[in-house]
CSV table of C-alpha atoms in Angstrom, one decimal:
chain,number,residue,atom,x,y,z
A,257,MET,CA,-14.3,17.4,6.9
A,258,GLU,CA,-15.2,16.4,3.3
A,259,PRO,CA,-12.8,14.4,1.2
A,260,ARG,CA,-10.3,16.2,-1.0
A,261,ILE,CA,-10.9,14.1,-4.1
A,262,GLY,CA,-10.3,14.8,-7.7
A,263,GLN,CA,-8.2,17.5,-9.3
A,264,ARG,CA,-6.2,19.7,-6.9
A,265,THR,CA,-6.0,23.5,-7.3
A,266,HIS,CA,-2.5,24.9,-6.7
A,267,ILE,CA,-2.6,28.3,-5.0
A,268,ALA,CA,0.6,30.3,-5.2
A,269,PRO,CA,1.8,30.6,-1.5
A,270,THR,CA,2.7,34.0,-0.1
A,271,ALA,CA,6.3,34.6,1.1
A,272,HIS,CA,5.0,34.5,4.7
A,273,LEU,CA,3.2,31.2,4.2
A,274,ALA,CA,6.1,29.6,2.3
A,275,GLN,CA,8.7,30.5,4.9
A,276,THR,CA,6.4,29.5,7.8
A,277,MET,CA,5.8,26.1,6.2
A,278,THR,CA,9.6,25.7,5.8
A,279,LEU,CA,10.3,26.6,9.4
A,280,LEU,CA,7.5,24.3,10.6
A,281,SER,CA,9.1,21.3,9.0
A,282,LEU,CA,12.4,21.9,10.8
A,283,THR,CA,13.5,20.0,13.9
A,284,ALA,CA,14.6,22.1,16.9
A,285,ASP,CA,18.3,21.6,15.9
A,286,GLU,CA,17.6,22.5,12.3
A,287,LEU,CA,15.7,25.6,13.4
A,288,ARG,CA,18.6,26.7,15.6
A,289,GLN,CA,20.9,26.4,12.6
A,290,GLN,CA,18.5,28.4,10.5
A,291,VAL,CA,18.3,31.2,13.1
A,292,GLU,CA,22.1,31.3,13.4
A,293,SER,CA,22.3,31.5,9.6
A,294,GLU,CA,19.8,34.4,9.4
A,295,LEU,CA,21.6,36.2,12.2
A,296,ALA,CA,25.0,35.9,10.4
A,297,SER,CA,23.6,37.0,7.0
A,298,ASN,CA,21.1,39.7,7.9
A,299,PRO,CA,22.3,42.8,9.9
A,300,ALA,CA,18.7,43.9,10.5
A,301,LEU,CA,18.1,40.9,12.7
A,302,GLU,CA,19.5,40.5,16.2
A,303,LEU,CA,19.2,38.2,19.2
A,304,CYS,CA,18.7,40.3,22.4
A,305,GLU,CA,19.9,38.8,25.6
A,306,GLU,CA,16.8,39.9,27.4
A,307,ARG,CA,14.8,36.8,28.2
A,308,ARG,CA,11.1,37.0,27.3
A,309,CYS,CA,8.5,34.3,27.2
A,310,PRO,CA,8.1,33.1,23.6
A,311,MET,CA,4.3,32.9,24.2
A,312,CYS,CA,3.2,35.9,26.1
A,313,GLY,CA,6.2,38.2,25.8
A,314,ARG,CA,6.6,38.6,29.5
A,315,VAL,CA,10.2,39.5,30.7
A,316,LEU,CA,11.7,36.5,32.6
A,317,THR,CA,13.8,37.6,35.5
A,318,THR,CA,14.6,34.0,36.7
A,319,ARG,CA,15.8,30.9,34.9
A,320,GLY,CA,13.2,28.4,33.8
A,321,PRO,CA,9.9,28.7,32.0
A,322,CYS,CA,7.4,31.5,32.2
A,323,PRO,CA,5.4,31.0,35.5
A,324,ALA,CA,2.3,32.5,33.9
A,325,CYS,CA,2.2,30.2,30.9
A,326,THR,CA,3.1,27.0,32.8
A,327,ALA,CA,0.6,27.4,35.6
A,328,PRO,CA,-2.3,24.9,35.6
A,329,LYS,CA,-5.5,26.4,34.2
A,330,ILE,CA,-8.1,27.3,36.9
A,331,ALA,CA,-11.0,26.4,34.6
A,332,GLU,CA,-9.4,23.1,33.5
A,333,PRO,CA,-7.0,22.0,36.3
A,334,GLU,CA,-6.6,18.5,34.7
A,335,ALA,CA,-5.8,19.9,31.2
A,336,PRO,CA,-2.3,19.5,29.8
A,337,ILE,CA,0.1,22.5,30.3
A,338,VAL,CA,1.6,23.3,26.9
A,339,PHE,CA,4.2,26.0,26.4
A,340,ILE,CA,7.3,27.0,24.4
A,341,SER,CA,10.5,26.3,26.2
A,342,PRO,CA,13.9,27.8,25.4
A,343,ARG,CA,16.6,25.2,24.9
A,344,GLU,CA,18.7,26.0,28.0
A,345,ASP,CA,15.6,25.9,30.2
A,346,PHE,CA,14.7,22.5,28.8
A,347,TYR,CA,18.0,21.1,30.0
A,348,THR,CA,18.2,22.9,33.4
A,349,SER,CA,14.6,21.9,34.3
A,350,HIS,CA,15.3,18.2,33.7
A,351,ARG,CA,19.0,17.7,34.3
A,352,GLU,CA,21.0,19.1,37.2
A,353,SER,CA,24.0,20.2,35.2
A,354,ARG,CA,25.3,20.4,31.7
A,355,GLU,CA,27.4,17.4,32.4
A,356,ASP,CA,24.2,15.4,32.6
A,357,MET,CA,23.2,16.5,29.1
A,358,PRO,CA,22.8,13.5,26.8
A,359,ASP,CA,25.2,12.9,24.0
A,360,GLU,CA,23.7,13.3,20.6
A,361,ASP,CA,24.3,9.6,20.0
A,362,ASP,CA,21.7,8.8,22.6
A,363,TYR,CA,19.0,10.2,20.3
A,364,THR,CA,19.5,8.2,17.1
A,365,THR,CA,16.6,8.0,14.6
A,366,ALA,CA,16.8,6.2,11.4
A,367,ALA,CA,14.7,7.8,8.7
A,368,GLU,CA,13.1,5.1,6.5
A,369,ASP,CA,11.7,6.2,3.2
A,370,LEU,CA,8.3,5.0,2.0
A,371,PRO,CA,9.6,2.5,-0.7
A,372,THR,CA,11.8,0.8,2.0
A,373,TYR,CA,9.0,0.8,4.5
A,374,VAL,CA,6.6,-0.9,2.0
A,375,LEU,CA,9.2,-3.4,0.7
A,376,ARG,CA,10.0,-4.5,4.3
A,377,GLN,CA,6.4,-5.4,4.7
A,378,ILE,CA,5.9,-7.4,1.5
A,379,ALA,CA,9.4,-9.0,1.2
A,380,PRO,CA,8.6,-12.2,3.2
A,381,GLU,CA,5.8,-13.0,0.8
A,382,LEU,CA,8.0,-12.7,-2.3
A,383,GLU,CA,10.7,-14.8,-4.0
A,384,PRO,CA,14.1,-13.1,-4.4
A,385,PRO,CA,13.6,-12.2,-8.1
A,386,ASP,CA,10.2,-10.7,-7.2
A,387,ARG,CA,11.8,-8.6,-4.5
A,388,LYS,CA,14.0,-6.9,-7.0
A,389,LEU,CA,10.9,-6.3,-9.2
A,390,ALA,CA,9.0,-4.9,-6.2
A,391,ALA,CA,11.9,-2.6,-5.4
A,392,PHE,CA,11.9,-1.3,-9.0
A,393,ILE,CA,8.1,-0.6,-8.9
A,394,LEU,CA,8.4,1.2,-5.5
A,395,THR,CA,11.0,3.6,-6.9
A,396,HIS,CA,8.3,4.9,-9.2
A,397,LEU,CA,6.1,6.4,-6.5
A,398,ASP,CA,5.3,10.1,-6.6
A,399,GLU,CA,4.7,12.3,-3.5
A,400,ASP,CA,1.1,11.1,-3.2
A,401,GLY,CA,2.1,7.4,-3.4
A,402,PHE,CA,0.9,6.8,-6.9
A,403,LEU,CA,2.7,4.9,-9.6
A,404,THR,CA,4.3,7.1,-12.2
A,405,THR,CA,4.7,4.3,-14.7
A,406,THR,CA,2.4,1.7,-16.3
A,407,THR,CA,2.3,-2.1,-16.0
A,408,MET,CA,3.3,-2.4,-19.6
A,409,GLU,CA,6.3,-0.1,-19.2
A,410,ILE,CA,7.5,-2.2,-16.2
A,411,CYS,CA,7.0,-5.4,-18.2
A,412,ARG,CA,9.1,-4.1,-21.2
A,413,TYR,CA,11.9,-2.8,-18.9
A,414,GLN,CA,12.0,-5.8,-16.6
A,415,HIS,CA,11.1,-8.5,-19.3
A,416,VAL,CA,8.4,-10.1,-17.1
A,417,PRO,CA,4.7,-10.9,-17.9
A,418,PRO,CA,1.9,-8.5,-16.9
A,419,SER,CA,0.5,-11.0,-14.4
A,420,GLN,CA,3.7,-11.0,-12.4
A,421,VAL,CA,3.7,-7.2,-12.2
A,422,GLN,CA,0.1,-7.0,-11.3
A,423,LYS,CA,0.5,-9.5,-8.5
A,424,ILE,CA,3.3,-7.4,-6.9
A,425,ILE,CA,1.3,-4.1,-7.4
A,426,ARG,CA,-1.6,-5.8,-5.6
A,427,LEU,CA,0.7,-6.7,-2.6
A,428,ILE,CA,2.0,-3.1,-2.5
A,429,GLN,CA,-1.5,-1.7,-2.5
A,430,HIS,CA,-2.5,-3.8,0.5
A,431,ALA,CA,0.6,-2.9,2.5
A,432,ASP,CA,0.7,0.1,4.9
A,433,PRO,CA,-0.4,2.8,3.9
A,434,VAL,CA,-3.2,1.0,2.1
A,435,GLY,CA,-3.7,2.2,-1.4
A,436,VAL,CA,-0.1,3.2,-2.1
A,437,GLY,CA,1.0,2.0,-5.5
A,438,SER,CA,-2.3,2.7,-7.1
A,439,ALA,CA,-2.6,4.5,-10.5
A,440,SER,CA,-5.1,7.1,-9.3
A,441,PRO,CA,-7.0,8.4,-6.3
A,442,GLN,CA,-10.0,6.4,-7.5
A,443,GLU,CA,-8.1,3.2,-7.5
A,444,ALA,CA,-6.5,4.0,-4.1
A,445,LEU,CA,-10.0,4.6,-2.6
A,446,LEU,CA,-11.3,1.3,-4.0
A,447,VAL,CA,-8.4,-0.6,-2.5
A,448,GLN,CA,-8.9,1.0,0.9
A,449,LEU,CA,-12.7,0.2,0.7
A,450,GLU,CA,-11.9,-3.5,-0.1
A,451,VAL,CA,-9.5,-3.7,2.9
A,452,LEU,CA,-12.0,-1.9,5.2
A,453,ALA,CA,-14.8,-4.3,4.2
A,454,GLU,CA,-12.7,-7.2,5.7
A,455,THR,CA,-13.3,-5.9,9.3
A,456,ARG,CA,-16.4,-3.7,9.3
A,457,PRO,CA,-19.6,-3.0,7.4
A,458,VAL,CA,-19.2,-0.8,4.4
A,459,PRO,CA,-22.1,1.2,2.8
A,460,PRO,CA,-23.1,-0.6,-0.4
A,461,LEU,CA,-23.3,2.7,-2.2
A,462,ALA,CA,-19.7,3.7,-1.5
A,463,GLN,CA,-18.2,1.7,-4.3
A,464,ALA,CA,-20.7,3.1,-6.8
A,465,ILE,CA,-20.0,6.6,-5.7
A,466,ILE,CA,-16.2,6.1,-6.1
A,467,CYS,CA,-16.5,4.3,-9.5
A,468,ASP,CA,-19.2,6.5,-11.1
A,469,GLY,CA,-19.4,9.7,-9.2
A,470,MET,CA,-15.9,10.8,-8.3
A,471,ASP,CA,-16.2,14.1,-10.2
A,472,LEU,CA,-19.5,15.0,-8.6
A,473,LEU,CA,-18.2,13.9,-5.2
A,474,SER,CA,-15.1,16.1,-5.4
A,475,ARG,CA,-17.3,19.1,-6.3
A,476,ARG,CA,-19.7,18.2,-3.5
A,477,GLN,CA,-22.6,18.1,-6.0
A,478,PHE,CA,-24.6,15.7,-3.8
A,479,SER,CA,-27.9,16.4,-5.4
A,480,ASP,CA,-26.6,15.5,-8.9
A,481,LEU,CA,-24.9,12.4,-7.4
A,482,ALA,CA,-28.2,11.3,-5.8
A,483,HIS,CA,-30.0,11.7,-9.1
A,484,LEU,CA,-27.2,9.8,-11.0
A,485,LEU,CA,-27.4,6.8,-8.5
A,486,HIS,CA,-31.2,7.0,-8.1
A,487,THR,CA,-31.1,7.4,-4.3
A,488,SER,CA,-31.9,10.1,-1.7
A,489,LEU,CA,-29.8,13.1,-1.0
A,490,HIS,CA,-29.5,12.1,2.7
A,491,HIS,CA,-28.2,8.7,1.7
A,492,VAL,CA,-25.5,10.2,-0.5
A,493,GLN,CA,-24.4,12.7,2.2
A,494,GLU,CA,-24.1,9.8,4.7
A,495,VAL,CA,-21.9,7.8,2.4
A,496,ALA,CA,-19.8,10.8,1.5
A,497,ARG,CA,-19.2,11.4,5.2
A,498,PHE,CA,-18.2,7.7,5.6
A,499,ILE,CA,-15.7,8.1,2.7
A,500,SER,CA,-14.3,11.3,4.2
A,501,GLU,CA,-13.8,9.8,7.6
A,502,ASN,CA,-12.4,6.4,6.6
A,503,LEU,CA,-10.6,6.7,3.2
A,504,ASN,CA,-7.9,8.9,1.8
A,505,PRO,CA,-7.4,9.6,-1.9
A,506,PHE,CA,-3.7,10.4,-1.4
A,507,PRO,CA,-2.5,7.6,0.8
A,508,ALA,CA,1.2,8.6,1.0
A,509,ARG,CA,0.6,12.3,1.7
A,510,SER,CA,-1.7,11.9,4.7
A,511,HIS,CA,-0.3,8.7,6.3
A,512,TRP,CA,3.4,9.2,5.6
A,513,GLY,CA,4.1,12.9,4.7
A,514,ASP,CA,6.1,13.9,1.6
A,515,VAL,CA,7.7,10.8,0.0
A,516,ARG,CA,10.4,12.8,-1.6
A,517,GLU,CA,11.2,14.7,1.6
A,518,ALA,CA,11.5,11.4,3.5
A,519,ALA,CA,13.6,9.8,0.7
A,520,GLU,CA,16.1,12.7,0.9
A,521,THR,CA,16.5,12.6,4.6
A,522,ASN,CA,19.8,11.3,5.9
A,523,ALA,CA,19.3,7.8,7.3
A,524,ASN,CA,21.6,8.4,10.2
A,525,VAL,CA,20.4,11.6,11.9
A,526,TYR,CA,21.4,12.4,15.5
A,527,HIS,CA,19.2,14.9,17.3
A,528,GLN,CA,17.6,15.6,20.6
A,529,PRO,CA,13.9,15.5,21.2
A,530,ASP,CA,11.9,18.5,19.8
A,531,ILE,CA,9.2,18.1,22.5
A,532,ILE,CA,9.3,16.7,26.0
A,533,ILE,CA,6.3,15.5,27.9
A,534,SER,CA,6.4,15.0,31.7
A,535,TYR,CA,4.2,15.1,34.8
A,536,LEU,CA,3.7,18.3,36.7
A,537,ASN,CA,6.1,18.1,39.7
A,538,ASP,CA,7.1,14.6,38.5
A,539,ARG,CA,3.9,13.1,40.0
A,540,PRO,CA,2.0,10.7,37.6
A,541,GLU,CA,-1.4,11.7,39.1
A,542,ASN,CA,-0.8,15.4,38.1
A,543,PRO,CA,-1.5,17.0,34.7
A,544,LEU,CA,0.9,16.5,31.8
A,545,VAL,CA,3.4,19.2,31.0
A,546,VAL,CA,4.4,19.6,27.4
A,547,GLU,CA,7.5,21.6,26.5
A,548,ILE,CA,7.9,22.6,22.9
A,549,ILE,CA,11.6,23.5,22.5
A,550,MET,CA,12.5,26.9,21.0
A,551,PRO,CA,16.2,26.3,20.5
A,552,ILE,CA,17.5,29.9,21.2
A,553,SER,CA,17.9,31.8,24.4
A,554,GLY,CA,17.0,35.5,24.4
A,555,THR,CA,14.6,37.4,22.1
A,556,LEU,CA,14.8,37.5,18.3
A,557,ARG,CA,13.9,41.0,17.0
A,558,ILE,CA,14.6,43.7,14.5
A,559,ASN,CA,17.9,45.5,15.3
A,560,PRO,CA,16.8,49.0,16.5
A,561,LEU,CA,20.2,50.5,15.4
A,562,PHE,CA,19.7,49.2,11.9
A,563,ARG,CA,16.2,50.6,11.8
A,564,GLN,CA,17.6,54.0,12.8
A,565,ALA,CA,20.5,53.8,10.3
A,566,ILE,CA,18.1,53.1,7.5
A,567,ARG,CA,16.5,56.5,7.9
A,568,GLU,CA,19.9,58.1,7.2
A,569,ALA,CA,21.0,55.7,4.4
A,570,ASN,CA,21.9,57.1,1.0
A,571,THR,CA,20.0,56.1,-2.1
A,572,GLU,CA,22.5,53.4,-3.2
A,573,LYS,CA,22.2,51.5,0.1
A,574,LEU,CA,18.5,52.2,0.8
A,575,GLU,CA,17.0,49.5,-1.4
A,576,ASP,CA,19.3,46.8,-0.1
A,577,TRP,CA,18.8,47.8,3.5
A,578,LYS,CA,15.0,47.9,3.1
A,579,ALA,CA,15.2,44.3,1.7
A,580,ASP,CA,17.2,43.2,4.8
A,581,LEU,CA,14.7,44.9,7.1
A,582,ASP,CA,11.7,43.2,5.3
A,583,ARG,CA,13.4,39.8,5.4
A,584,ALA,CA,14.2,40.2,9.1
A,585,SER,CA,10.6,41.2,9.9
A,586,LEU,CA,9.2,38.3,7.9
A,587,PHE,CA,11.5,35.8,9.6
A,588,VAL,CA,10.5,37.0,13.1
A,589,LYS,CA,6.8,36.8,12.2
A,590,CYS,CA,7.2,33.3,10.7
A,591,ILE,CA,9.0,32.0,13.8
A,592,GLN,CA,6.0,33.3,15.9
A,593,GLN,CA,3.6,31.6,13.5
A,594,ARG,CA,5.5,28.4,13.8
A,595,ASN,CA,5.4,28.5,17.6
A,596,HIS,CA,1.6,29.2,17.5
A,597,THR,CA,1.0,26.3,15.1
A,598,MET,CA,3.0,23.8,17.2
A,599,LEU,CA,1.3,25.0,20.3
A,600,ARG,CA,-2.2,24.4,18.9
A,601,LEU,CA,-1.2,21.1,17.4
A,602,MET,CA,0.3,19.7,20.7
A,603,GLU,CA,-2.6,21.0,22.8
A,604,ARG,CA,-5.0,19.0,20.7
A,605,LEU,CA,-2.8,16.0,20.1
A,606,VAL,CA,-1.9,15.5,23.8
A,607,ASN,CA,-5.6,15.8,24.7
A,608,ILE,CA,-6.5,13.0,22.3
A,609,GLN,CA,-3.6,10.7,23.1
A,610,GLU,CA,-3.3,11.4,26.9
A,611,GLU,CA,-4.0,7.7,27.7
A,612,PHE,CA,-1.3,6.5,25.3
A,613,ILE,CA,1.2,8.9,26.9
A,614,ARG,CA,0.3,7.7,30.4
A,615,TYR,CA,-0.3,4.0,29.9
A,616,GLY,CA,1.3,2.8,26.7
A,617,GLU,CA,0.8,1.7,23.2
A,618,THR,CA,-2.4,-0.3,23.7
A,619,CYS,CA,-4.2,2.9,24.6
A,620,LEU,CA,-3.3,4.7,21.4
A,621,LYS,CA,-6.4,6.2,19.7
A,622,SER,CA,-7.0,6.2,16.0
A,623,ILE,CA,-6.4,9.7,14.6
A,624,THR,CA,-5.2,10.8,11.1
A,625,ARG,CA,-3.5,13.9,10.0
A,626,ALA,CA,-6.5,14.7,7.9
A,627,GLN,CA,-8.9,14.5,10.9
A,628,LEU,CA,-6.6,16.7,13.0
A,629,SER,CA,-6.3,19.3,10.2
A,630,GLY,CA,-10.1,19.4,10.1
A,631,GLU,CA,-10.3,20.0,13.8
A,632,LEU,CA,-7.7,22.7,13.8
A,633,GLU,CA,-9.0,24.2,10.5
A,634,VAL,CA,-5.6,24.2,8.9
A,635,PRO,CA,-4.4,22.5,5.6
A,636,GLU,CA,-3.5,18.9,5.9
A,637,SER,CA,0.0,19.7,4.6
A,638,THR,CA,0.5,22.0,7.6
A,639,ILE,CA,0.0,19.0,10.0
A,640,SER,CA,2.3,16.8,7.9
A,641,ARG,CA,5.1,19.3,8.0
A,642,ALA,CA,4.6,19.9,11.8
A,643,VAL,CA,4.9,16.2,12.4
A,644,SER,CA,7.7,15.5,10.0
A,645,SER,CA,11.0,14.4,11.5
A,646,LYS,CA,10.0,15.6,15.0
A,647,THR,CA,10.6,13.4,18.1
A,648,ILE,CA,8.9,13.5,21.5
A,649,GLU,CA,10.3,12.4,24.9
A,650,LEU,CA,7.5,10.7,26.9
A,651,PRO,CA,7.2,10.7,30.7
A,652,SER,CA,8.8,7.3,30.8
A,653,GLY,CA,12.0,8.8,29.2
A,654,ARG,CA,11.4,6.9,25.9
A,655,ILE,CA,11.9,9.0,22.8
A,656,VAL,CA,9.5,8.3,19.9
A,657,PRO,CA,8.9,9.9,16.5
A,658,MET,CA,5.9,12.2,16.6
A,659,SER,CA,4.4,10.2,13.7
A,660,MET,CA,3.8,7.4,16.2
A,661,PHE,CA,0.8,9.4,17.6
A,662,PHE,CA,-0.9,8.8,14.2
A,663,ASP,CA,0.0,5.1,13.9
A,664,ARG,CA,-3.4,3.6,13.8
A,665,SER,CA,-2.1,0.0,13.9
A,666,LEU,CA,0.3,0.4,16.8
A,667,ASN,CA,-2.2,-0.7,19.5
A,668,ALA,CA,-3.2,-3.8,17.6
A,669,ARG,CA,0.4,-4.6,16.9
A,670,THR,CA,1.3,-4.3,20.6
A,671,VAL,CA,-1.5,-6.7,21.5
A,672,LEU,CA,-0.3,-9.1,18.8
A,673,ARG,CA,3.2,-9.0,20.2
A,674,GLN,CA,1.8,-9.8,23.7
A,675,ILE,CA,-0.2,-12.7,22.4
A,676,ILE,CA,2.8,-14.2,20.6
A,677,ASP,CA,5.0,-13.6,23.6
A,678,ASN,CA,2.6,-15.7,25.7
A,679,GLU,CA,1.6,-18.4,23.3
A,680,SER,CA,2.0,-21.9,24.5
A,681,HIS,CA,2.7,-23.1,20.9
A,682,PRO,CA,3.2,-21.1,17.7
A,683,LEU,CA,-0.2,-19.8,16.5
A,684,SER,CA,-1.1,-19.5,12.9
A,685,ASP,CA,-2.1,-16.1,11.4
A,686,THR,CA,-5.7,-17.2,11.3
A,687,GLU,CA,-5.7,-18.1,15.0
A,688,LEU,CA,-4.0,-14.8,15.8
A,689,ALA,CA,-6.7,-12.9,13.9
A,690,GLY,CA,-9.3,-14.7,16.0
A,691,LEU,CA,-7.6,-13.8,19.3
A,692,LEU,CA,-7.1,-10.2,18.2
A,693,SER,CA,-10.9,-10.0,17.4
A,694,GLN,CA,-11.6,-11.2,20.9
A,695,GLU,CA,-9.4,-8.4,22.2
A,696,GLY,CA,-11.4,-5.8,20.3
A,697,TYR,CA,-9.2,-5.6,17.2
A,698,PRO,CA,-11.1,-7.2,14.3
A,699,VAL,CA,-8.5,-7.7,11.5
A,700,ALA,CA,-8.2,-10.1,8.6
A,701,ARG,CA,-5.6,-12.9,8.4
A,702,ARG,CA,-3.7,-10.9,5.8
A,703,THR,CA,-3.5,-7.9,8.1
A,704,VAL,CA,-2.1,-10.1,10.9
A,705,ALA,CA,0.7,-11.2,8.5
A,706,LYS,CA,1.4,-7.6,7.7
A,707,TYR,CA,1.5,-6.6,11.4
A,708,ARG,CA,3.7,-9.6,12.2
A,709,THR,CA,6.2,-8.6,9.5
A,710,MET,CA,6.2,-4.9,10.7
A,711,GLU,CA,7.1,-6.2,14.2
A,712,GLY,CA,9.8,-8.5,12.9
A,713,ILE,CA,8.0,-11.7,14.1
A,714,LEU,CA,8.5,-14.9,12.1
A,715,PRO,CA,5.6,-17.0,10.7
A,716,ALA,CA,4.2,-19.9,12.9
A,717,HIS,CA,6.2,-22.6,11.1
A,718,LEU,CA,9.5,-20.7,11.5
A,719,ARG,CA,8.7,-19.9,15.2
A,720,ARG,CA,8.1,-23.6,15.6
A,721,SER,CA,11.4,-24.5,14.1
A,722,GLN,CA,13.2,-21.9,16.1
A,723,ALA,CA,11.6,-23.3,19.3
A,724,ALA,CA,12.7,-26.8,18.4
A,725,ARG,CA,16.3,-25.7,17.8
A,726,THR,CA,16.3,-24.0,21.2
A,727,ILE,CA,15.2,-27.2,22.9
């Protein structure tokens, strides 16, 4: 997938696409509330008690999931079994009675907005006055993670010198996600390239392409770019591929989701998992079973009595009734499209992260939303919405945010935690970076400090003091 760099074209979404995207971003509980709201307000929509499989439409005569859709594939017996599961089936298949259903308080997730997430990483490196300045700067991020104000405007408002502001912006840019706090996509890419160069070889031409050929790169005019930089077309294409696979011009959008959406989320949200992953027949050697919860029991459809009545409606009511019918039909189609998208996403994601699901955080593979959107041939925003606010119950019973499946630093942070837990004496960040490299995670000292902060681990000198007080 080529990088989406430069100016973005805004295409007016259709009503179908807009509503599908809205439904896709909802959790299972939010979707249930939306369905109930539509049923209450639209007489053309009804919930039929007849139980049908949300995937194949087969009438279900017994409780539990559809036997056809949950059977292991003959061609791929080891492949994960992914299906849509009605909410009541989700509980009865995993808990013996409704008394065993968990309280909502058992599933607490604290939504942390992007400014808070970044500030938590850089705060230990700042003096208290600088933390306030950093917080002020971070409140001026747009949905892509770019600063909406200039250094001089910050200086005038906060009465501080430009050097102090630039130092803090630099720290913000090197936090996770790398490049956030930049003034433009070009600056974000250059910051990411600098950080990447600390741990792996970077094509020498990459910086020149970003600095001098952004417009040509965004339009995929590789021949003109090769002529501008006096190099071969093949070389330019190779570097463009490197940029596409390793850098992102909109850091907050791809690595975090919508900044404003996250900021508006209630920080104390109680909800049950949207997806549950288990082993077939509860045996770890068996294929994984992935249940995507559809939080209604029965079949959502157009009310046949309403469809009949509309044929006999008088002129005054006809227009309003047709509008209700169209809205109900659109809602049913959008629910089906949401299910189809979640199904495709989880089939691919579970295939990629099967080892992480089975064996833990050290086995997490590096995958971005952008890469997954390319594989599934859907817009990147579709993946971000599908992942946003969702939670997954793993076979171990642990409930994690779905975004964890895209946390490219999680495995390195897990190894770092293990190293520090087993250290005979407090190790410096430089020593930790060396040990991580030996374990196959080449990172810079600065990155170790960032990971340590994300995990809530003190610096070496404070760990040493803590150990002394314990003794």
